[in-house]
Structure formats: structure tokens, C-alpha cells
PDB file of C-alpha atoms in Angstrom:
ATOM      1  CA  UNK A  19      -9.079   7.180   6.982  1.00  0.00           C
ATOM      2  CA  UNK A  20      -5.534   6.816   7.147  1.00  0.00           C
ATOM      3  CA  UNK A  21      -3.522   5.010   4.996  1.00  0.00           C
ATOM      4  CA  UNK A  22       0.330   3.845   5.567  1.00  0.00           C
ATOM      5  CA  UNK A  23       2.611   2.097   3.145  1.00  0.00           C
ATOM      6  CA  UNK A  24       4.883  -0.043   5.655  1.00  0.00           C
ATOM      7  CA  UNK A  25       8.072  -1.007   3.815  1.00  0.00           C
ATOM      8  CA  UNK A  26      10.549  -3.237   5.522  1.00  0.00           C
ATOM      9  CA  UNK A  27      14.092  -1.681   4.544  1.00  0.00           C
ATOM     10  CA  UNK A  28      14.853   1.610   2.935  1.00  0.00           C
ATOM     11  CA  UNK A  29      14.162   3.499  -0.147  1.00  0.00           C
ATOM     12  CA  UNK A  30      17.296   4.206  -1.663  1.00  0.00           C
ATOM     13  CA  UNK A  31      16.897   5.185  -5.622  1.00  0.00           C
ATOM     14  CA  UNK A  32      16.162   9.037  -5.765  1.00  0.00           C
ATOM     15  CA  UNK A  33      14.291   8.666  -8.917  1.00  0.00           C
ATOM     16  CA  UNK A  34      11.739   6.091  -6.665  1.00  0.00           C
ATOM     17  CA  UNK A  35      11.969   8.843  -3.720  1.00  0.00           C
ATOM     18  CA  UNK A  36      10.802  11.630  -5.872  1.00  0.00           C
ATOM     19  CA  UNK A  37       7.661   9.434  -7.421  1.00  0.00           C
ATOM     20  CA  UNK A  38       6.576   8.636  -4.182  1.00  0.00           C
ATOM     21  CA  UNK A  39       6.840  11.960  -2.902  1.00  0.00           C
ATOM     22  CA  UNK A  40       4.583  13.440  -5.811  1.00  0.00           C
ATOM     23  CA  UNK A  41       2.061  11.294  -5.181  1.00  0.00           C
ATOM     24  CA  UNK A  42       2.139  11.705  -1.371  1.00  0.00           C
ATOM     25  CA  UNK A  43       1.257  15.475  -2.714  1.00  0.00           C
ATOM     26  CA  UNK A  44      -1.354  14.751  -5.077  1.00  0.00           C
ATOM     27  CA  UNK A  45      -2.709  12.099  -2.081  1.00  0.00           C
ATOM     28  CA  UNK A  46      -2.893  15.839   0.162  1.00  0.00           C
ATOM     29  CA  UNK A  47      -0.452  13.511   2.296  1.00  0.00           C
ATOM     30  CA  UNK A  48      -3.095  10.956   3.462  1.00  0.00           C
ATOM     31  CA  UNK A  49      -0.828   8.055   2.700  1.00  0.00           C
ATOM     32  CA  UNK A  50       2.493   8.187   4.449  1.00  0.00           C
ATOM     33  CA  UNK A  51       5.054   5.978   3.803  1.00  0.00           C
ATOM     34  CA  UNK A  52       7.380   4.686   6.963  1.00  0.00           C
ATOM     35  CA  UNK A  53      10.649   2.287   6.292  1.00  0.00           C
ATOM     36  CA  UNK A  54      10.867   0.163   8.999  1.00  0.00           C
ATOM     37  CA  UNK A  55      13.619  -2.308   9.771  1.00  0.00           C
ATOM     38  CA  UNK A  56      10.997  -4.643  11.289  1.00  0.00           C
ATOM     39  CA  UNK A  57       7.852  -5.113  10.281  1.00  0.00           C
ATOM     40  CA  UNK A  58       6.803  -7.596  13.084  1.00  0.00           C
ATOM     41  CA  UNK A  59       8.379  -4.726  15.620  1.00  0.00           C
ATOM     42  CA  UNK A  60       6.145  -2.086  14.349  1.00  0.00           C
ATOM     43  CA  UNK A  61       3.286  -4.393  14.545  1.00  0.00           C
ATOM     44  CA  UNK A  62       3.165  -5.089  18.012  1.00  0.00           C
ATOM     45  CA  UNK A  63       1.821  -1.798  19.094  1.00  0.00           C
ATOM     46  CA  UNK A  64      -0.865  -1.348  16.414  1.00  0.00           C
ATOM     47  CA  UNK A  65      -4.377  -2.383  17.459  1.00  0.00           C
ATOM     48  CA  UNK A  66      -7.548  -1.270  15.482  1.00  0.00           C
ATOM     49  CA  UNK A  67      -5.687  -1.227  12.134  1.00  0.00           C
ATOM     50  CA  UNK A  68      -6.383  -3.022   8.448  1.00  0.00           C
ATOM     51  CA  UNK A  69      -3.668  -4.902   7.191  1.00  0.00           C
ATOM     52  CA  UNK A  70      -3.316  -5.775   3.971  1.00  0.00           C
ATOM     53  CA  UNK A  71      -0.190  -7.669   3.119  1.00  0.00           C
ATOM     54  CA  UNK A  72       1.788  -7.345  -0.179  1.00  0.00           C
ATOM     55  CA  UNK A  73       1.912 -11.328  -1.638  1.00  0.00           C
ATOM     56  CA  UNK A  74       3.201 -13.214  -4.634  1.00  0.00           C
ATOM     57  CA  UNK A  75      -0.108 -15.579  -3.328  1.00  0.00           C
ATOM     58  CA  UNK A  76      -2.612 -12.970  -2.636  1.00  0.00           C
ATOM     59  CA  UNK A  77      -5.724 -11.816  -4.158  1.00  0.00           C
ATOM     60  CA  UNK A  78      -4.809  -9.841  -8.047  1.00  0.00           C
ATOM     61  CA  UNK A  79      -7.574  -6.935  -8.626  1.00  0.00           C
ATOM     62  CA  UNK A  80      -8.093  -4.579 -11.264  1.00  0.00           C
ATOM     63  CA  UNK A  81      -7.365  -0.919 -10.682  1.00  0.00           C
ATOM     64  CA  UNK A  82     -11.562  -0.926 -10.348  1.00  0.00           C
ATOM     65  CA  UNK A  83     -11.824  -3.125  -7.903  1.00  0.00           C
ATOM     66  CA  UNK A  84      -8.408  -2.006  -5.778  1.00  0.00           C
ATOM     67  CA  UNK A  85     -10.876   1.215  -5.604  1.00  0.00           C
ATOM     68  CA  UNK A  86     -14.115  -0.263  -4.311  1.00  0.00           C
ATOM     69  CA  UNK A  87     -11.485  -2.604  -1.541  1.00  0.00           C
ATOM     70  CA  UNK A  88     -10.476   0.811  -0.268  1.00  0.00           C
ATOM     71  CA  UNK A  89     -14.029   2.262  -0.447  1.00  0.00           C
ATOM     72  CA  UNK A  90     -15.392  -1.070   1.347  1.00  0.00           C
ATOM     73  CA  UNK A  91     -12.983  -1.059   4.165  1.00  0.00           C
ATOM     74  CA  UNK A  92     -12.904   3.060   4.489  1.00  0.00           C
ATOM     75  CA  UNK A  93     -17.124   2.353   4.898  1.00  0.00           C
ATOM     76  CA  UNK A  94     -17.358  -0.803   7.016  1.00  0.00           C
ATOM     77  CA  UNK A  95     -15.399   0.933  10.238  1.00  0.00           C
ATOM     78  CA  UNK A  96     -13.822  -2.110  11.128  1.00  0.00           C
ATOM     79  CA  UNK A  97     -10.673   0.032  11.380  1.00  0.00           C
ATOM     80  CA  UNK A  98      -9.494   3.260  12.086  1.00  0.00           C
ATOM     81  CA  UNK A  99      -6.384   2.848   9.477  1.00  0.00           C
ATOM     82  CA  UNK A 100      -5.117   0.692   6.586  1.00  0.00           C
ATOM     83  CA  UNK A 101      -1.587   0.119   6.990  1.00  0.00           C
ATOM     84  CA  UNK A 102       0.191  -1.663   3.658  1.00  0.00           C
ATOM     85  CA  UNK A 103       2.897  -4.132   4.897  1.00  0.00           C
ATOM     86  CA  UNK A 104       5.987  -4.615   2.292  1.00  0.00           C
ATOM     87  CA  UNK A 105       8.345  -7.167   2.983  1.00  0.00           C
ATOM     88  CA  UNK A 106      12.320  -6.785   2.359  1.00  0.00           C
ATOM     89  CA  UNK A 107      14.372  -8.575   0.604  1.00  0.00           C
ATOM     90  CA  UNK A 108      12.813 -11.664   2.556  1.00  0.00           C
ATOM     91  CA  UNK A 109       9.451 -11.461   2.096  1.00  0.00           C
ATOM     92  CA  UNK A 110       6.994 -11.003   5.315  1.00  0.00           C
ATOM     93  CA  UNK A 111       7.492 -13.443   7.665  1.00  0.00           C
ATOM     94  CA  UNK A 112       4.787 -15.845   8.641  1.00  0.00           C
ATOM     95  CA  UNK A 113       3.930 -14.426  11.623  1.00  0.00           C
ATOM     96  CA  UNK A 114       3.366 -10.887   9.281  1.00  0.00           C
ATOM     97  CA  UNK A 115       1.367 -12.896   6.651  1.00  0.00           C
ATOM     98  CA  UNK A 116      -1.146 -14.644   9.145  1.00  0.00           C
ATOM     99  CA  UNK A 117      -2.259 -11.190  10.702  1.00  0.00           C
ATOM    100  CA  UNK A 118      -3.352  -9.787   6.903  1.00  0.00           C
ATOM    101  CA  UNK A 119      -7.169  -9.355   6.932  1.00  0.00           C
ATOM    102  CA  UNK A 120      -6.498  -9.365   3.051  1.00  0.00           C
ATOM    103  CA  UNK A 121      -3.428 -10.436   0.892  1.00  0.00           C
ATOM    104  CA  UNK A 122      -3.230  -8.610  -2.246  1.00  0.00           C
ATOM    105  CA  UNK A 123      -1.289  -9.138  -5.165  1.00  0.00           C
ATOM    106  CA  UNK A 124       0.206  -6.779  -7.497  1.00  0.00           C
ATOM    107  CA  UNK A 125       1.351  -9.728  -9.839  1.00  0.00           C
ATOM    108  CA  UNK A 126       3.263 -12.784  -9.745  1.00  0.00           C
ATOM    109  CA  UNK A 127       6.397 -11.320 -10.513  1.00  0.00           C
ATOM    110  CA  UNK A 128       8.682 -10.300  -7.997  1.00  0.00           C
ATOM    111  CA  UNK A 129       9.419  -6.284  -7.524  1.00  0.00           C
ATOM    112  CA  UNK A 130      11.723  -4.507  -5.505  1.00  0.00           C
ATOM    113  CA  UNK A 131      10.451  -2.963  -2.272  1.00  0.00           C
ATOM    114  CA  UNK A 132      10.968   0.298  -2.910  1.00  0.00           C
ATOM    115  CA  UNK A 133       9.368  -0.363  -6.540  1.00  0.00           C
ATOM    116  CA  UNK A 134       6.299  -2.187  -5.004  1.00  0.00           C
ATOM    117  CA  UNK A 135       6.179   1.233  -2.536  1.00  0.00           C
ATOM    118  CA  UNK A 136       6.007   3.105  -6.000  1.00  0.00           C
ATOM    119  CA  UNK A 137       3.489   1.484  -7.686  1.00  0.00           C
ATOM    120  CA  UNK A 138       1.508   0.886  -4.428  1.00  0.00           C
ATOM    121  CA  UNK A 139       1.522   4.484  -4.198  1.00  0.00           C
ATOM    122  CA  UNK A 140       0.000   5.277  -7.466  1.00  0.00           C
ATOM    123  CA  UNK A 141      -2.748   2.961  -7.091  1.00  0.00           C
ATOM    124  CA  UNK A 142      -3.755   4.217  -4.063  1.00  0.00           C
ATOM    125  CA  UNK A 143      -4.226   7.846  -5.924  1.00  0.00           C
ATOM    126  CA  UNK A 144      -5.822   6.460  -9.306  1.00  0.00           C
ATOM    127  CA  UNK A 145      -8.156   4.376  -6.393  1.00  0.00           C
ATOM    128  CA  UNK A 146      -9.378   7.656  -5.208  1.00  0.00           C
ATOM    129  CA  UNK A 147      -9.596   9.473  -8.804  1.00  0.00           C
ATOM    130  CA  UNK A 148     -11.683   6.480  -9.969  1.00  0.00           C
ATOM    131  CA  UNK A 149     -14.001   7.255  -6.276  1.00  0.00           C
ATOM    132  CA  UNK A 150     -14.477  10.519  -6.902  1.00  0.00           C
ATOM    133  CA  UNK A 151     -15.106  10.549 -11.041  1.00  0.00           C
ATOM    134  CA  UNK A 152     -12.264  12.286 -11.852  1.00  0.00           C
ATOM    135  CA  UNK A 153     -10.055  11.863 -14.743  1.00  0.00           C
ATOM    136  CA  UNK A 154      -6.731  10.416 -14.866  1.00  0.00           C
ATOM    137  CA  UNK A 155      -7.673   6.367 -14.704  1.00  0.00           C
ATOM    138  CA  UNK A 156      -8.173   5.548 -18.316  1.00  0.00           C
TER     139      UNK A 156
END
């Protein structure tokens, strides 16, 4: 299945660059990341995918149960991709936020995109290393 973090903006800090990138190598690159300056733009040629949207409101899950999400839609074949929208420094629009098949949470505070990209990232790969009974989730 792919899986794509959609950020609206850039990612500027080098020190948020390099995280990402390590994990997109320890991911085998399954997950790519694409900064977009529109996220609504992007959207309107993708058919067939999984959205999840990144909300203050959404759903919070433990690291557990972010795994067995990913396992549930990977198995179902509703899709053929998961793409993870990140708003800008404006949130998703409405238009964004009412095509989410699921709004997740990563708390109720407020992070940075290119933070949010970050620690989206590394969920994502503990997801897979608690999937596959591997160490590093504990």
C-alpha cells in the first residue's frame, strides 16, 4: 500500500529534513512525503485514495491502535493509497476536512507542519515495527 504524507507548505528546518529522511529509509521509502502549496489542488485528481486528515478535533489513538488503523485500512481494499493531509499555517480548509474518511489527532496542541510531518513519520514506522513484532516500540 502506499502511503503519502501531504504537507501544505514547505519543510524548511534541516534538522526536521534529515529526521524525515531517515525514516523514509528505515520505511524502504514506502511513505513519501510531497509539500504542496495546495492541498485542495492536489486533491482534485486523486480518486481511489484514503484520506486521513491531521485535526486538533479528530480521533487521538495510541501508538497500538495507530498500528491496527493502518493494518485495517491496508486489509479492507477500500483504497489503493493512504495519503496524510497536513494543513499550513491555516489549517485544512473545510472543503479538505469534509473529504477525510478519518480525522486523526496527534493531540490538542498545535504543532508546526513540518513538526507534525516529523512525528507523523515516525509513527508510521513504529506502526509497522509493532505489525511485524519487532522491537523498537516500547
Amino acid at each position: 500500500m502506499n502511503i503519502k504524507i501531504i504537507l501544505e507548505g514547505k519543510i524548511k528546518e534541516p534538522y526536521f529534513k534529515l529526521g524525515i529522511d531517515e525514516f523514509k529509509k528505515r520505511l524502504l521509502n514506502k511513505v513519501e512525503v510531497l509539500e504542496v502549496s495546495n492541498i485542495s489542488e492536489f486533491l482534485k485528481n486523486k480518486s481511489g485514495a484514503y484520506i486521513v486528515t491531521l485535526e486538533i478535533e479528530g480521533k487521538m489513538l495510541s501508538s497500538k491502535e495507530f498500528a491496527q488503523k493502518l493494518r485495517e485500512i491496508e486489509t479492507s481494499g477500500i483504497a489503493n493509497e493512504i495519503l496524510f493531509l497536513i494543513g499550513g499555517a491555516e489549517g485544512l480548509s473545510k472543503e479538505v476536512r469534509d473529504l477525510s474518511d478519518f480525522k486523526l489527532s496527534m493531540s490538542k496542541m498545535t504543532f508546526l507542519h513540518q513538526e507534525a510531518t516529523f512525528i507523523l513519520i515516525e509513527q508510521i514506522y513504529r506502526a509497522y515495527k509493532i505489525l511485524n513484532n519487532e522491537p523498537y516500540h516500547k
